[in-house]
PDB file of C-alpha atoms in Angstrom:
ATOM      1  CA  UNK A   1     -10.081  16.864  13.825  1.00  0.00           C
ATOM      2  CA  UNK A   2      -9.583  13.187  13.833  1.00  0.00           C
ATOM      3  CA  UNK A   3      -7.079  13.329  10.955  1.00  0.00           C
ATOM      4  CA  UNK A   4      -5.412  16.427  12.258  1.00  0.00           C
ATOM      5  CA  UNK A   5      -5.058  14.442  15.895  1.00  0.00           C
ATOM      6  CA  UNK A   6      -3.555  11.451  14.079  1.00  0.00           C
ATOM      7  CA  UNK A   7      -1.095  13.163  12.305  1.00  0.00           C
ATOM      8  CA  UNK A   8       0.189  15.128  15.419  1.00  0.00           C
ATOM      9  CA  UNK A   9       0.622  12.134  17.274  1.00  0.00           C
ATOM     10  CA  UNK A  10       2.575  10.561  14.590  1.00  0.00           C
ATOM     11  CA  UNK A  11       4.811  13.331  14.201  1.00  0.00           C
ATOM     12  CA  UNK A  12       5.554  13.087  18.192  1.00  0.00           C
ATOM     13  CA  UNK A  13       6.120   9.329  17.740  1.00  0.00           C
ATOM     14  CA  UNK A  14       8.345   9.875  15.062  1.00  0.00           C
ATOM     15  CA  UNK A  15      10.433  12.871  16.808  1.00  0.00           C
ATOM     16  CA  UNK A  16      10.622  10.597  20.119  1.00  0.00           C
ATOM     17  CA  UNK A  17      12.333   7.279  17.946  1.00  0.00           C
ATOM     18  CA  UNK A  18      15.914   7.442  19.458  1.00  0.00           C
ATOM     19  CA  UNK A  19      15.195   9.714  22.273  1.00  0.00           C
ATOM     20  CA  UNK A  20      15.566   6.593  25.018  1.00  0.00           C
ATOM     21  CA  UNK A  21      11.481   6.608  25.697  1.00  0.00           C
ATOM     22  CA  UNK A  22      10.329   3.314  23.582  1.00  0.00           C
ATOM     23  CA  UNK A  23       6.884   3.152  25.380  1.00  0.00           C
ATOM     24  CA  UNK A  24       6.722   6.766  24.745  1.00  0.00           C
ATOM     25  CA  UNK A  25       6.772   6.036  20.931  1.00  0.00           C
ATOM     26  CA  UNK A  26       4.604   3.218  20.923  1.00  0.00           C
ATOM     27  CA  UNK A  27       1.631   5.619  22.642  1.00  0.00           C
ATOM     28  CA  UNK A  28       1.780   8.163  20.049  1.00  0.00           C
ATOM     29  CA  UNK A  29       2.005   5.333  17.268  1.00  0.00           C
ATOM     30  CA  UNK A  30      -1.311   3.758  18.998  1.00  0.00           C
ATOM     31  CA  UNK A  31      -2.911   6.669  19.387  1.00  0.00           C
ATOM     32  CA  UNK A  32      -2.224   7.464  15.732  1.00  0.00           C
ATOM     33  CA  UNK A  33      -4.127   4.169  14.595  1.00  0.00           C
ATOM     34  CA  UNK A  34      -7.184   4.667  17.034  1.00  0.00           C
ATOM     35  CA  UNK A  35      -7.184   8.567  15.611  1.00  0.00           C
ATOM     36  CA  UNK A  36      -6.665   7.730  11.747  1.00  0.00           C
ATOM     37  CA  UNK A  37      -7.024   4.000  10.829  1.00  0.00           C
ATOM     38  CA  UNK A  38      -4.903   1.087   9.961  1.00  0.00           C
ATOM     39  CA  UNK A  39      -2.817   3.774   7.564  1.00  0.00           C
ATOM     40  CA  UNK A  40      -0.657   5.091  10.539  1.00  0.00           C
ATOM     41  CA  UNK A  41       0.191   1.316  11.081  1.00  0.00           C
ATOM     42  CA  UNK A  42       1.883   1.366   7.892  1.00  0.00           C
ATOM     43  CA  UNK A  43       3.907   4.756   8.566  1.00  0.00           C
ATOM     44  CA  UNK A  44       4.414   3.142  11.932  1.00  0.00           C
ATOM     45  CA  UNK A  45       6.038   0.295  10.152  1.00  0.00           C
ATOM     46  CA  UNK A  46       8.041   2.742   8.109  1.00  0.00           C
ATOM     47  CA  UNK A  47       9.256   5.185  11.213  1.00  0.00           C
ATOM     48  CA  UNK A  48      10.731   2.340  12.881  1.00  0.00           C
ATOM     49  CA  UNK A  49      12.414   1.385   9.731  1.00  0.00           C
ATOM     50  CA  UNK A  50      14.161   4.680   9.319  1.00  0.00           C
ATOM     51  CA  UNK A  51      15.191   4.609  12.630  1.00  0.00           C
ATOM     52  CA  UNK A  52      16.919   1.042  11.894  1.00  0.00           C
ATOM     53  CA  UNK A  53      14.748  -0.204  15.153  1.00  0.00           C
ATOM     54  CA  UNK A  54      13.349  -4.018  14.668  1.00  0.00           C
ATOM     55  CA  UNK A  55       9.665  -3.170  15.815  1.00  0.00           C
ATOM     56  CA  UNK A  56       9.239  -2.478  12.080  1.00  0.00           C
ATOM     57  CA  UNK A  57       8.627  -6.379  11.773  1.00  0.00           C
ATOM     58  CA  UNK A  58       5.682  -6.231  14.664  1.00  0.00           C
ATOM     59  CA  UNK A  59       3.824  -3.337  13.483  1.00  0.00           C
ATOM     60  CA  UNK A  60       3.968  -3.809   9.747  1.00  0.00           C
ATOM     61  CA  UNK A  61       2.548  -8.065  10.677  1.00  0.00           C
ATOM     62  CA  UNK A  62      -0.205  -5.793  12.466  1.00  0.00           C
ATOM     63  CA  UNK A  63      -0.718  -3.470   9.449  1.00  0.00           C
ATOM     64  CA  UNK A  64      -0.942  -6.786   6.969  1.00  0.00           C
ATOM     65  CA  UNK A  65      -3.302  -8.537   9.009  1.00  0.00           C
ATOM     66  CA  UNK A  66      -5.915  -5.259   8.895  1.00  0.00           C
ATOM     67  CA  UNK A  67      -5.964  -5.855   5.094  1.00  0.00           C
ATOM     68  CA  UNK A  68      -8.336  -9.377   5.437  1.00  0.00           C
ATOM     69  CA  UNK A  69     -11.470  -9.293   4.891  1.00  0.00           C
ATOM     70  CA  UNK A  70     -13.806 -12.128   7.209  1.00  0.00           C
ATOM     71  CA  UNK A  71     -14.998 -14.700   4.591  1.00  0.00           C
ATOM     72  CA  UNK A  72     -13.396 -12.574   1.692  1.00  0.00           C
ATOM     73  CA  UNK A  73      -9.761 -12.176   0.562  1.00  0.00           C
ATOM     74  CA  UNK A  74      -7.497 -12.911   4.159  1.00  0.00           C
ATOM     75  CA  UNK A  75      -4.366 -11.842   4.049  1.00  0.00           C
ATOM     76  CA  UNK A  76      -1.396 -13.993   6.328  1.00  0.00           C
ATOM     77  CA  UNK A  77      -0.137 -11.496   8.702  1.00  0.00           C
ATOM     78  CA  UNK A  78       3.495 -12.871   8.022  1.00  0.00           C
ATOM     79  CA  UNK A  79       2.882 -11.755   3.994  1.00  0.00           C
ATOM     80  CA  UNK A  80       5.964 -10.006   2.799  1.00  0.00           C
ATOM     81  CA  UNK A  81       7.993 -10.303   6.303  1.00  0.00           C
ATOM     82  CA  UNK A  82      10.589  -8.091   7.376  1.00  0.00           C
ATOM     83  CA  UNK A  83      13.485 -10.197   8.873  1.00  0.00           C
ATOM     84  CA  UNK A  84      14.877  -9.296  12.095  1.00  0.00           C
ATOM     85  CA  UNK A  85      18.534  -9.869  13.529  1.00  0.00           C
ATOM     86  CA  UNK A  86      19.519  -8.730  17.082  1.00  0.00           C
ATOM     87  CA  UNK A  87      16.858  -6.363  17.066  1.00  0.00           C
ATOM     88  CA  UNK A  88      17.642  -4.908  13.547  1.00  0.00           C
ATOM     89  CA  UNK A  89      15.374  -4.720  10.159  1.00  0.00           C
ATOM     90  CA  UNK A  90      17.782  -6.808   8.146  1.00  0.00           C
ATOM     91  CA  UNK A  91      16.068  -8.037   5.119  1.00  0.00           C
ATOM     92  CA  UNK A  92      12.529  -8.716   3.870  1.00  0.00           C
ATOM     93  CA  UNK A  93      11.167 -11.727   2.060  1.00  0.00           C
ATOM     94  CA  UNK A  94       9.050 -10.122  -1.278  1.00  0.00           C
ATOM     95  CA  UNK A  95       7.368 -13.171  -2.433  1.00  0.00           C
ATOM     96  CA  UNK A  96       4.078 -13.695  -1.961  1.00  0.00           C
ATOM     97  CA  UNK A  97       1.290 -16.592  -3.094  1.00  0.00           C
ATOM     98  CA  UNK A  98      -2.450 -17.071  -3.586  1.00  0.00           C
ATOM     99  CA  UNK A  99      -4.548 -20.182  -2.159  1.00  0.00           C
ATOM    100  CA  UNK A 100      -7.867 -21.028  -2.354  1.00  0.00           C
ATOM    101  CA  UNK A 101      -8.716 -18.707  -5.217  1.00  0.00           C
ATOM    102  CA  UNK A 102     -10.569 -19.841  -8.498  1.00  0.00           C
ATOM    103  CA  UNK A 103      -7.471 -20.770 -10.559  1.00  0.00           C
ATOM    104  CA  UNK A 104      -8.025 -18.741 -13.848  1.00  0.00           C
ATOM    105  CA  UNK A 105      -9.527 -15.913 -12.434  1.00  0.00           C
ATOM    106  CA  UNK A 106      -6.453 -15.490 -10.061  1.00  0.00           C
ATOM    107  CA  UNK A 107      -4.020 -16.158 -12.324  1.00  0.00           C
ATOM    108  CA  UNK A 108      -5.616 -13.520 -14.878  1.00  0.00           C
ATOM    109  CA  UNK A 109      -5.565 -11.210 -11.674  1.00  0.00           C
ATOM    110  CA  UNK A 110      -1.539 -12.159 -10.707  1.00  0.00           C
ATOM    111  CA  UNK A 111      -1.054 -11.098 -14.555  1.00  0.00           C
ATOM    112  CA  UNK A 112      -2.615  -7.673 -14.371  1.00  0.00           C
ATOM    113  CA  UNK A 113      -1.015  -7.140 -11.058  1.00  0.00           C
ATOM    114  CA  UNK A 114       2.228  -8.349 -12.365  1.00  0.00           C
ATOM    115  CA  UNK A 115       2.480  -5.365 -15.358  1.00  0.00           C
ATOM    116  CA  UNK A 116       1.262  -2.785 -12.147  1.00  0.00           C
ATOM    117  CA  UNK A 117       4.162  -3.870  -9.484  1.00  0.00           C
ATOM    118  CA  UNK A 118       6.776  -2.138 -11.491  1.00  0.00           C
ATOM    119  CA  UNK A 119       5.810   1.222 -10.704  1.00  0.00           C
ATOM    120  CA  UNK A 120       5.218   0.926  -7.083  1.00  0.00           C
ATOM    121  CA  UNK A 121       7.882   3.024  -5.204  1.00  0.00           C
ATOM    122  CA  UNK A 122       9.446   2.924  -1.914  1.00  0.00           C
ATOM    123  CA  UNK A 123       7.054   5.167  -0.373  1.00  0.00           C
ATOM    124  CA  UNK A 124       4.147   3.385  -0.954  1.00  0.00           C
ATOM    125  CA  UNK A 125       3.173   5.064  -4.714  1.00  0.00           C
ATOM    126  CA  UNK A 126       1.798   3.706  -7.448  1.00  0.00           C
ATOM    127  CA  UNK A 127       3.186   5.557 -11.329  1.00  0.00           C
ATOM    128  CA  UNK A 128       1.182   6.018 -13.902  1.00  0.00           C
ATOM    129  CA  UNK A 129       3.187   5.413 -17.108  1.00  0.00           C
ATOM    130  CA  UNK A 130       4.092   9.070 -17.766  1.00  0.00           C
ATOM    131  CA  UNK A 131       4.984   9.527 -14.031  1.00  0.00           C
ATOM    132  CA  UNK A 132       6.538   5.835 -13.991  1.00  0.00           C
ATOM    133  CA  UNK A 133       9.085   6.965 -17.530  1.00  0.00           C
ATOM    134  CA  UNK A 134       9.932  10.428 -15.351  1.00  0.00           C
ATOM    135  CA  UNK A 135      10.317   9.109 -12.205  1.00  0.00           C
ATOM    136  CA  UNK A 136      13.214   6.245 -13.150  1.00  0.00           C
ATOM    137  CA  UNK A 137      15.554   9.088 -14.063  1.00  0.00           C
ATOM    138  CA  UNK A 138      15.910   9.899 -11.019  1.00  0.00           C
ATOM    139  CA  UNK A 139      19.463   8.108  -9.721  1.00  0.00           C
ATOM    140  CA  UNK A 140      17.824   7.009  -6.222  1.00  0.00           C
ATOM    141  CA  UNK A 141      14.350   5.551  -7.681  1.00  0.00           C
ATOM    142  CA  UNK A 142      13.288   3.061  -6.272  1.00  0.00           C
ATOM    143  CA  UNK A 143      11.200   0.480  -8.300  1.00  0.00           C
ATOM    144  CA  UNK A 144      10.943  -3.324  -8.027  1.00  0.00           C
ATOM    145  CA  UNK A 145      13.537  -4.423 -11.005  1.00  0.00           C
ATOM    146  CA  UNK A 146      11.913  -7.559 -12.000  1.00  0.00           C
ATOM    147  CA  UNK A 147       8.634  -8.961 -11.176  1.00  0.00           C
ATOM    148  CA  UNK A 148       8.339 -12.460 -11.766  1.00  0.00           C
ATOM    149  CA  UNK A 149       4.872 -15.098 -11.809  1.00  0.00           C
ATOM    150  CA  UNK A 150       5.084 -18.265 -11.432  1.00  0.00           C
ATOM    151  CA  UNK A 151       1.362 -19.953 -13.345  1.00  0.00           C
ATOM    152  CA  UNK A 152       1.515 -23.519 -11.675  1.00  0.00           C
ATOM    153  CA  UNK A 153       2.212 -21.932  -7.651  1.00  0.00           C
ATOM    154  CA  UNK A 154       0.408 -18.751  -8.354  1.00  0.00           C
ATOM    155  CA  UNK A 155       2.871 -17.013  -6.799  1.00  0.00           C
ATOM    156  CA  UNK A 156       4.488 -13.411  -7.303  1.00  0.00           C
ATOM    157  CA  UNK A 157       8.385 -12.762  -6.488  1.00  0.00           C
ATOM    158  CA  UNK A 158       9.394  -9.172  -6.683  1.00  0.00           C
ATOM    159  CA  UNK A 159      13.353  -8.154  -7.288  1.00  0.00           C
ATOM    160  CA  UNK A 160      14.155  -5.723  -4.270  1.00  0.00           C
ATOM    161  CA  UNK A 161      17.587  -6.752  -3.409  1.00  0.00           C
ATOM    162  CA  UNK A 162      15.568  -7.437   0.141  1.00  0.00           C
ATOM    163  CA  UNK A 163      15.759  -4.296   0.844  1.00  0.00           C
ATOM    164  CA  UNK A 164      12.865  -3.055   3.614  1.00  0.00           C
ATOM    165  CA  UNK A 165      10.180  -1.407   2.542  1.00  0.00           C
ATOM    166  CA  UNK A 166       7.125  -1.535   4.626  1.00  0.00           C
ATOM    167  CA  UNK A 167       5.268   1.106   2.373  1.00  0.00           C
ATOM    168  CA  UNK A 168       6.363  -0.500  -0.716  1.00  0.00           C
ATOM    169  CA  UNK A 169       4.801  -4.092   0.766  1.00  0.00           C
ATOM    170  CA  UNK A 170       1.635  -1.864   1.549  1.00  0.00           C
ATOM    171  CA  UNK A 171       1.471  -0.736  -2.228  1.00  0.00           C
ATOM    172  CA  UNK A 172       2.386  -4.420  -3.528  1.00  0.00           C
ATOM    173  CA  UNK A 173      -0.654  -6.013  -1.562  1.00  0.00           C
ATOM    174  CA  UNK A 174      -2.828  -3.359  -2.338  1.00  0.00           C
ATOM    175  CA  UNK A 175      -2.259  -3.814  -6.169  1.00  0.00           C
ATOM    176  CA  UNK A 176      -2.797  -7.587  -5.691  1.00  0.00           C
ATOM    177  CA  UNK A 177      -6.105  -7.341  -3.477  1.00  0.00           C
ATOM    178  CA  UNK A 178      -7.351  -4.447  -5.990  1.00  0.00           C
ATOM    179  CA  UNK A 179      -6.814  -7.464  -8.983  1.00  0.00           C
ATOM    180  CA  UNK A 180      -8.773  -9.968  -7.161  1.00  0.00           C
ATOM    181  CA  UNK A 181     -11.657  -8.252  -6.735  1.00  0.00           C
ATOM    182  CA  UNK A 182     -11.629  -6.778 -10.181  1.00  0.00           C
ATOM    183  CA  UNK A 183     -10.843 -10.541 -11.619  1.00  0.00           C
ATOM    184  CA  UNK A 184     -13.851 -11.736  -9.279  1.00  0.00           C
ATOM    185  CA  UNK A 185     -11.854 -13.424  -6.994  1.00  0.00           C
ATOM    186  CA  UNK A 186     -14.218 -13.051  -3.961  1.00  0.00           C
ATOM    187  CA  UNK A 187     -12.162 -15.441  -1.465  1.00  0.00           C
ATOM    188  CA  UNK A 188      -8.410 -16.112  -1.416  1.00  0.00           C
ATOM    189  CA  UNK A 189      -5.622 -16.271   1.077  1.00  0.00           C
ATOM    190  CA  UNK A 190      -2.732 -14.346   0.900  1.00  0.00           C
ATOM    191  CA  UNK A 191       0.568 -15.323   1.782  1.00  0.00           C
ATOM    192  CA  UNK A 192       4.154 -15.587   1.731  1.00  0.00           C
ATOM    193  CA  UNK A 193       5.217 -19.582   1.745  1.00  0.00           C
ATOM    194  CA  UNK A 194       6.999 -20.843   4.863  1.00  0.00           C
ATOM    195  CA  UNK A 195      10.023 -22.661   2.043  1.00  0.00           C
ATOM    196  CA  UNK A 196      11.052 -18.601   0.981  1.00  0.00           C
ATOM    197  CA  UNK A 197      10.985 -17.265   4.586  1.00  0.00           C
ATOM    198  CA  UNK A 198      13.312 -20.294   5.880  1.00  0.00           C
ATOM    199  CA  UNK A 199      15.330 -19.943   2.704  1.00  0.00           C
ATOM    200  CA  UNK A 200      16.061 -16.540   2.837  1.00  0.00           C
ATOM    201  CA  UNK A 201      19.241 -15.291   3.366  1.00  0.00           C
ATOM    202  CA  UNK A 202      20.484 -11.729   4.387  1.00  0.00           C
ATOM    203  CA  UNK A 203      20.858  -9.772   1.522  1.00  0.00           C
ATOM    204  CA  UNK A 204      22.196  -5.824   0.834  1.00  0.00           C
ATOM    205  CA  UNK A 205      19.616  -3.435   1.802  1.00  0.00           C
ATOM    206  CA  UNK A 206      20.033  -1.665  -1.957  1.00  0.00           C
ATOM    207  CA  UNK A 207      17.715   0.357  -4.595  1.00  0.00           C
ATOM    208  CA  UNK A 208      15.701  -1.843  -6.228  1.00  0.00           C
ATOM    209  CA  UNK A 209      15.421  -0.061  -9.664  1.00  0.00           C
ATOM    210  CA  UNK A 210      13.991  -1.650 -12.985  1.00  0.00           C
TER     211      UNK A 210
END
């Protein structure tokens, strides 16, 4: 009933975006994430998105932040940003780093995680191989195009054009927390460093394909 609730409250969020009512869609988002989990703050992220409305920044920091784990892996709130101008999702900064993790074990775990972040889609997906091959013929896939580690910073940049993706950023820190843990990496920060968010610069909101 719970999960049923959720989704219907989502779906009236959603259909209320653009209708004038902004507190109207923030109670059904709420409601969504007290119903279902930190999920519908994710797809929260994403509605506001699609509807070009900058209070995809706010609720995807929210969604990021319900990822950390007390005394385990944290994860920055600000991780993967979405950039805001005049009240618009502009751009988003993909680049994210590790700190405080054992170095070899994260690295090892930024390696596997590396080889997985090509096959995470827009909507939050992660490809199998098969799927992945299948999937890229498609001429609006959407794929990170390059994926690049950096050994002495571990640090991950992904090649999305900077377009915004909130469900994409939920799939990317996913993969990475899912590698820690398997690597043995039992505490870690996440984050995106301050240097890429204050160098960023708008960019074209474009398919990021590989």
């Amino acid at each position: 009933m719970a999960v049923n609730g959720a989704e219907a409250a989502f779906a009236s969020g959603r259909a209320a975006l653009g209708g004038g009512d902004g507190g109207e869609v923030e109670r059904c988002f709420e409601l969504a994430v007290r119903l279902g989990g930190p999920v519908y703050l994710w797809r929260a992220a994403g509605a506001f998105n699609d509807a070009f409305d900058g209070r995809a920044a706010d609720w995807q920091r929210r969604a990021v932040a319900s990822l950390s784990v007390p005394d385990g892996i944290v994860v920055d709130p600000d991780t993967l940003p979405i950039v805001v101008s005049q009240g618009y999702p502009v751009d988003q900064v993909w680049r994210l780093a590790v700190r405080h993790g054992d170095g070899p074990r994260t690295l090892a775990a930024l390696t596997a995680a590396r080889e997985r972040l090509y096959r995470v889609t827009e909507d939050g997906r992660e490809l199998g191989e098969a799927e992945f091959r299948e999937f890229c013929q498609a001429p609006d896939c959407y794929t990170p195009n390059g994926v690049t580690l950096r050994p002495d910073s571990l640090e991950l940049s992904l090649n999305c054009k900077d377009a915004v993706m909130p469900l994409m950023a939920a799939a990317v820190l996913r993969v990475v927390v899912e590698e820690l843990t398997a690597h043995g990496v039992g505490t870690a920060g996440l984050f995106t460093p301050p240097a890429a968010r204050r160098s960023h610069w708008g960019g074209s909101a474009t398919a990021c394909q590989r």
